[in-house]
Short mmCIF file of C-alpha atoms and ligand atoms in Angstrom, two decimals:
data_model
loop_
_atom_site.label_atom_id
_atom_site.label_comp_id
_atom_site.label_asym_id
_atom_site.label_seq_id
_atom_site.Cartn_x
_atom_site.Cartn_y
_atom_site.Cartn_z
CA UNK A 1 114.41 86.80 99.78
CA UNK A 2 115.68 90.22 100.92
CA UNK A 3 115.95 92.86 98.22
CA UNK A 4 118.90 95.21 98.10
CA UNK A 5 118.90 98.42 96.13
CA UNK A 6 122.29 99.63 94.91
CA UNK A 7 122.39 103.31 94.03
CA UNK A 8 125.76 103.57 92.37
CA UNK A 9 126.76 105.17 89.09
CA UNK A 10 129.95 103.19 88.49
CA UNK A 11 128.33 100.51 86.43
CA UNK A 12 131.08 97.86 86.53
CA UNK A 13 131.45 98.26 90.25
CA UNK A 14 127.69 97.99 90.75
CA UNK A 15 127.55 94.87 88.59
CA UNK A 16 130.32 93.25 90.63
CA UNK A 17 128.40 93.90 93.81
CA UNK A 18 125.22 92.63 92.21
CA UNK A 19 126.88 89.40 91.11
CA UNK A 20 128.17 88.70 94.59
CA UNK A 21 124.98 89.67 96.38
CA UNK A 22 122.90 87.47 94.10
CA UNK A 23 125.23 84.56 94.84
CA UNK A 24 124.38 85.07 98.49
CA UNK A 25 120.71 84.78 97.65
CA UNK A 26 119.66 88.43 97.62
CA UNK A 27 117.55 90.07 94.96
CA UNK A 28 119.36 93.14 93.65
CA UNK A 29 118.18 96.33 91.97
CA UNK A 30 120.57 98.89 90.54
CA UNK A 31 119.99 102.58 89.95
CA UNK A 32 122.76 104.57 88.34
CA UNK A 33 121.53 108.02 89.19
CA UNK A 34 120.12 109.63 92.30
CA UNK A 35 116.66 110.49 91.05
CA UNK A 36 115.98 107.00 89.74
CA UNK A 37 117.44 105.58 92.93
CA UNK A 38 115.05 107.58 95.10
CA UNK A 39 112.11 106.53 92.95
CA UNK A 40 113.07 102.87 93.15
CA UNK A 41 113.56 103.09 96.90
CA UNK A 42 110.07 104.48 97.32
CA UNK A 43 108.42 102.10 94.94
CA UNK A 44 110.18 98.86 95.79
CA UNK A 45 110.72 99.34 99.54
CA UNK A 46 113.91 97.26 99.56
CA UNK A 47 115.27 95.67 102.73
CA UNK A 48 118.54 97.57 102.39
CA UNK A 49 119.85 100.46 100.33
CA UNK A 50 123.53 100.67 99.47
CA UNK A 51 124.08 104.29 98.63
CA UNK A 52 126.99 105.98 96.89
CA UNK A 53 127.58 109.66 97.69
CA UNK A 54 128.63 111.18 94.38
CA UNK A 55 125.77 110.50 91.99
CA UNK A 56 124.36 112.23 88.94
CA UNK A 57 121.28 114.40 89.49
CA UNK A 58 120.81 113.83 93.23
CA UNK A 59 123.64 113.06 95.65
CA UNK A 60 123.65 110.33 98.28
CA UNK A 61 123.41 112.72 101.22
CA UNK A 62 120.22 114.26 99.84
CA UNK A 63 118.73 110.84 99.15
CA UNK A 64 119.56 109.73 102.67
CA UNK A 65 117.99 112.82 104.18
CA UNK A 66 114.81 112.50 102.10
CA UNK A 67 114.41 108.78 102.75
CA UNK A 68 114.89 109.19 106.49
CA UNK A 69 111.86 111.45 106.63
CA UNK A 70 109.80 108.78 104.95
CA UNK A 71 110.98 105.39 106.09
CA UNK A 72 113.26 103.28 108.23
CA UNK A 73 114.80 101.25 105.42
CA UNK A 74 118.39 100.51 106.45
CA UNK A 75 120.94 102.53 104.49
CA UNK A 76 124.61 101.72 104.03
CA UNK A 77 126.63 104.57 102.58
CA UNK A 78 129.67 104.12 100.41
CA UNK A 79 132.29 106.70 101.30
CA UNK A 80 135.88 107.40 100.41
CA UNK A 81 137.86 105.22 102.78
CA UNK A 82 139.48 107.87 104.90
CA UNK A 83 136.90 110.51 104.56
CA UNK A 84 135.81 111.09 108.11
CA UNK A 85 133.64 114.01 107.03
CA UNK A 86 131.56 111.86 104.70
CA UNK A 87 131.21 109.23 107.33
CA UNK A 88 130.03 111.61 110.02
CA UNK A 89 127.71 113.44 107.66
CA UNK A 90 126.20 110.14 106.57
CA UNK A 91 125.62 108.94 110.11
CA UNK A 92 124.13 112.27 111.13
CA UNK A 93 121.69 112.00 108.28
CA UNK A 94 120.56 108.65 109.60
CA UNK A 95 122.58 106.14 107.60
CA UNK A 96 122.87 102.84 109.46
CA UNK A 97 126.35 101.99 108.35
CA UNK A 98 129.07 103.15 106.02
CA UNK A 99 131.83 101.39 104.22
CA UNK A 100 134.87 103.09 102.73
CA UNK A 101 135.80 102.56 99.10
CA UNK A 102 137.74 100.56 98.11
CA UNK A 103 136.59 97.71 100.32
CA UNK A 104 136.92 93.95 100.19
CA UNK A 105 133.91 91.98 99.05
CA UNK A 106 134.18 89.86 102.16
CA UNK A 107 133.86 92.89 104.39
CA UNK A 108 131.01 94.30 102.33
CA UNK A 109 128.99 91.08 102.42
CA UNK A 110 129.57 90.69 106.15
CA UNK A 111 128.24 94.22 106.72
CA UNK A 112 125.22 93.54 104.56
CA UNK A 113 124.42 90.39 106.49
CA UNK A 114 124.84 92.20 109.80
CA UNK A 115 122.51 95.04 108.86
CA UNK A 116 119.85 92.71 107.55
CA UNK A 117 120.10 90.53 110.62
CA UNK A 118 119.75 93.52 112.86
CA UNK A 119 116.74 94.90 111.04
CA UNK A 120 115.09 91.49 111.06
CA UNK A 121 115.63 90.96 114.75
CA UNK A 122 114.24 94.30 115.76
CA UNK A 123 111.67 95.15 113.17
CA UNK A 124 112.25 98.82 112.67
CA UNK A 125 109.13 100.75 113.11
CA UNK A 126 108.07 104.25 113.73
CA UNK A 127 108.67 105.30 117.29
CA UNK A 128 105.81 104.76 119.62
CA UNK A 129 103.66 107.83 119.40
CA UNK A 130 101.08 108.56 122.03
CA UNK A 131 98.79 111.50 121.45
CA UNK A 132 96.71 112.85 124.27
CA UNK A 133 93.96 115.44 124.20
CA UNK A 134 91.55 116.06 127.05
CA UNK A 135 90.36 112.68 128.27
CA UNK A 136 91.42 110.99 125.04
CA UNK A 137 94.62 109.13 124.39
CA UNK A 138 95.70 107.28 121.29
CA UNK A 139 98.72 105.16 120.57
CA UNK A 140 99.37 105.26 116.84
CA UNK A 141 101.83 102.35 116.83
CA UNK A 142 99.48 99.82 118.41
CA UNK A 143 96.44 101.60 116.99
CA UNK A 144 94.60 101.70 120.30
CA UNK A 145 92.56 104.52 121.73
CA UNK A 146 91.21 105.31 125.17
CA UNK A 147 88.72 107.64 126.75
CA UNK A 148 89.85 108.12 130.35
CA UNK A 149 90.86 104.58 131.16
CA UNK A 150 88.41 102.71 129.00
CA UNK A 151 89.54 101.52 125.64
CA UNK A 152 87.55 102.61 122.60
CA UNK A 153 86.68 100.27 119.80
CA UNK A 154 87.43 102.27 116.69
CA UNK A 155 87.29 100.81 113.20
CA UNK A 156 90.25 101.69 110.99
CA UNK A 157 88.84 104.81 109.36
CA UNK A 158 87.54 106.25 112.59
CA UNK A 159 90.92 105.69 114.16
CA UNK A 160 92.69 107.38 111.24
CA UNK A 161 90.24 110.24 111.31
CA UNK A 162 90.71 110.80 115.04
CA UNK A 163 94.50 110.66 114.65
CA UNK A 164 94.38 113.22 111.87
CA UNK A 165 92.14 115.52 113.92
CA UNK A 166 94.24 115.28 117.07
CA UNK A 167 97.45 115.92 115.17
CA UNK A 168 95.91 119.09 113.80
CA UNK A 169 94.34 120.39 117.00
CA UNK A 170 92.91 123.87 116.72
CA UNK A 171 93.10 123.89 112.93
CA UNK A 172 90.02 123.82 110.73
CA UNK A 173 90.22 120.86 108.37
CA UNK A 174 87.99 120.85 105.34
CA UNK A 175 85.97 117.77 104.45
CA UNK A 176 87.97 117.38 101.26
CA UNK A 177 91.24 117.48 103.11
CA UNK A 178 90.05 114.89 105.63
CA UNK A 179 88.79 112.73 102.81
CA UNK A 180 92.16 112.88 101.12
CA UNK A 181 94.16 112.26 104.30
CA UNK A 182 92.06 109.41 105.64
CA UNK A 183 90.57 107.77 102.57
CA UNK A 184 93.22 108.65 100.01
CA UNK A 185 93.03 110.51 96.74
CA UNK A 186 91.63 107.63 94.74
CA UNK A 187 88.66 107.12 97.03
CA UNK A 188 85.44 107.41 95.05
CA UNK A 189 83.17 108.57 97.88
CA UNK A 190 82.25 112.14 98.69
CA UNK A 191 82.51 114.41 101.68
CA UNK A 192 79.35 113.01 103.26
CA UNK A 193 81.52 110.00 104.10
CA UNK A 194 83.45 112.30 106.40
CA UNK A 195 80.28 113.57 108.10
CA UNK A 196 79.05 110.05 108.74
CA UNK A 197 82.34 108.98 110.29
CA UNK A 198 82.50 112.14 112.39
CA UNK A 199 79.05 111.29 113.73
CA UNK A 200 80.15 107.76 114.66
CA UNK A 201 83.31 109.09 116.22
CA UNK A 202 81.38 111.61 118.31
CA UNK A 203 79.16 108.86 119.63
CA UNK A 204 82.27 107.20 121.00
CA UNK A 205 84.36 110.08 122.25
CA UNK A 206 81.90 112.79 123.29
CA UNK A 207 80.03 112.74 126.58
CA UNK A 208 77.09 114.32 124.78
CA UNK A 209 77.35 113.72 121.03
CA UNK A 210 74.65 116.35 120.42
CA UNK A 211 76.85 118.99 122.04
CA UNK A 212 80.32 117.96 120.99
CA UNK A 213 83.30 119.42 122.82
CA UNK A 214 86.11 117.68 120.97
CA UNK A 215 85.06 117.78 117.37
CA UNK A 216 83.60 121.14 116.46
CA UNK A 217 81.69 121.67 113.25
CA UNK A 218 82.85 124.72 111.35
CA UNK A 219 79.86 125.57 109.25
CA UNK A 220 80.43 125.45 105.52
CA UNK A 221 84.05 124.41 105.95
CA UNK A 222 84.69 121.28 107.93
CA UNK A 223 85.80 120.34 111.41
CA UNK A 224 88.15 121.50 114.11
CA UNK A 225 89.44 119.40 116.95
CA UNK A 226 89.75 121.02 120.37
CA UNK A 227 90.93 119.47 123.59
CA UNK A 228 88.56 120.65 126.33
CA UNK A 229 90.36 121.61 129.52
CA UNK A 230 88.24 119.37 131.64
CA UNK A 231 85.40 117.03 131.02
CA UNK A 232 82.40 117.82 133.22
CA1 LIG B 1 129.73 107.79 92.26
#
């Protein structure tokens, strides 16, 4: 059952929408201010967000902008019917659709169905991202990695570690930072975990793991990824 989050401070209006959406079989969450709305969006990851513009504490445009940096959840903005400015601003910020207030319930529900259908048909995902460095290439969307043309078999953490290193080429990353980025803040292990995984990674990506060219050890600090110009 798709979940729809309504971020709308006009309570009666929100309840009317809720009633009708639930009759269509959707689960509905309501937030009546912007800050709560943003929190709910992050926590519940709804299938669609219906977003009012004028909201207490945090306005709809800001919410839209923040959410777009974090996720692809479809967003439908509620604008004043003839307000072209709102509409354009909303679309520029990455809203998927807009509907002008006041609107008919029929039109609203049809739009909701259309957006959900669209997002189901083409699962929205992060754009394909291919990172290349020296003879290495990784595709973060399919989670595959290659050295020249041969595919590497990298377990999840090694893949995440390599991605993090490549994204931060030339920058020294401390063990603690890598631990946090790859294993998360609630991971109970220590920084030796990083060293062990770096060793495994070197065995796979370096021509000579004893004299690494990609992953440099920065004594007392951590590691730095460099893309060698050419592999010998
Ligand atoms: Ca409002």
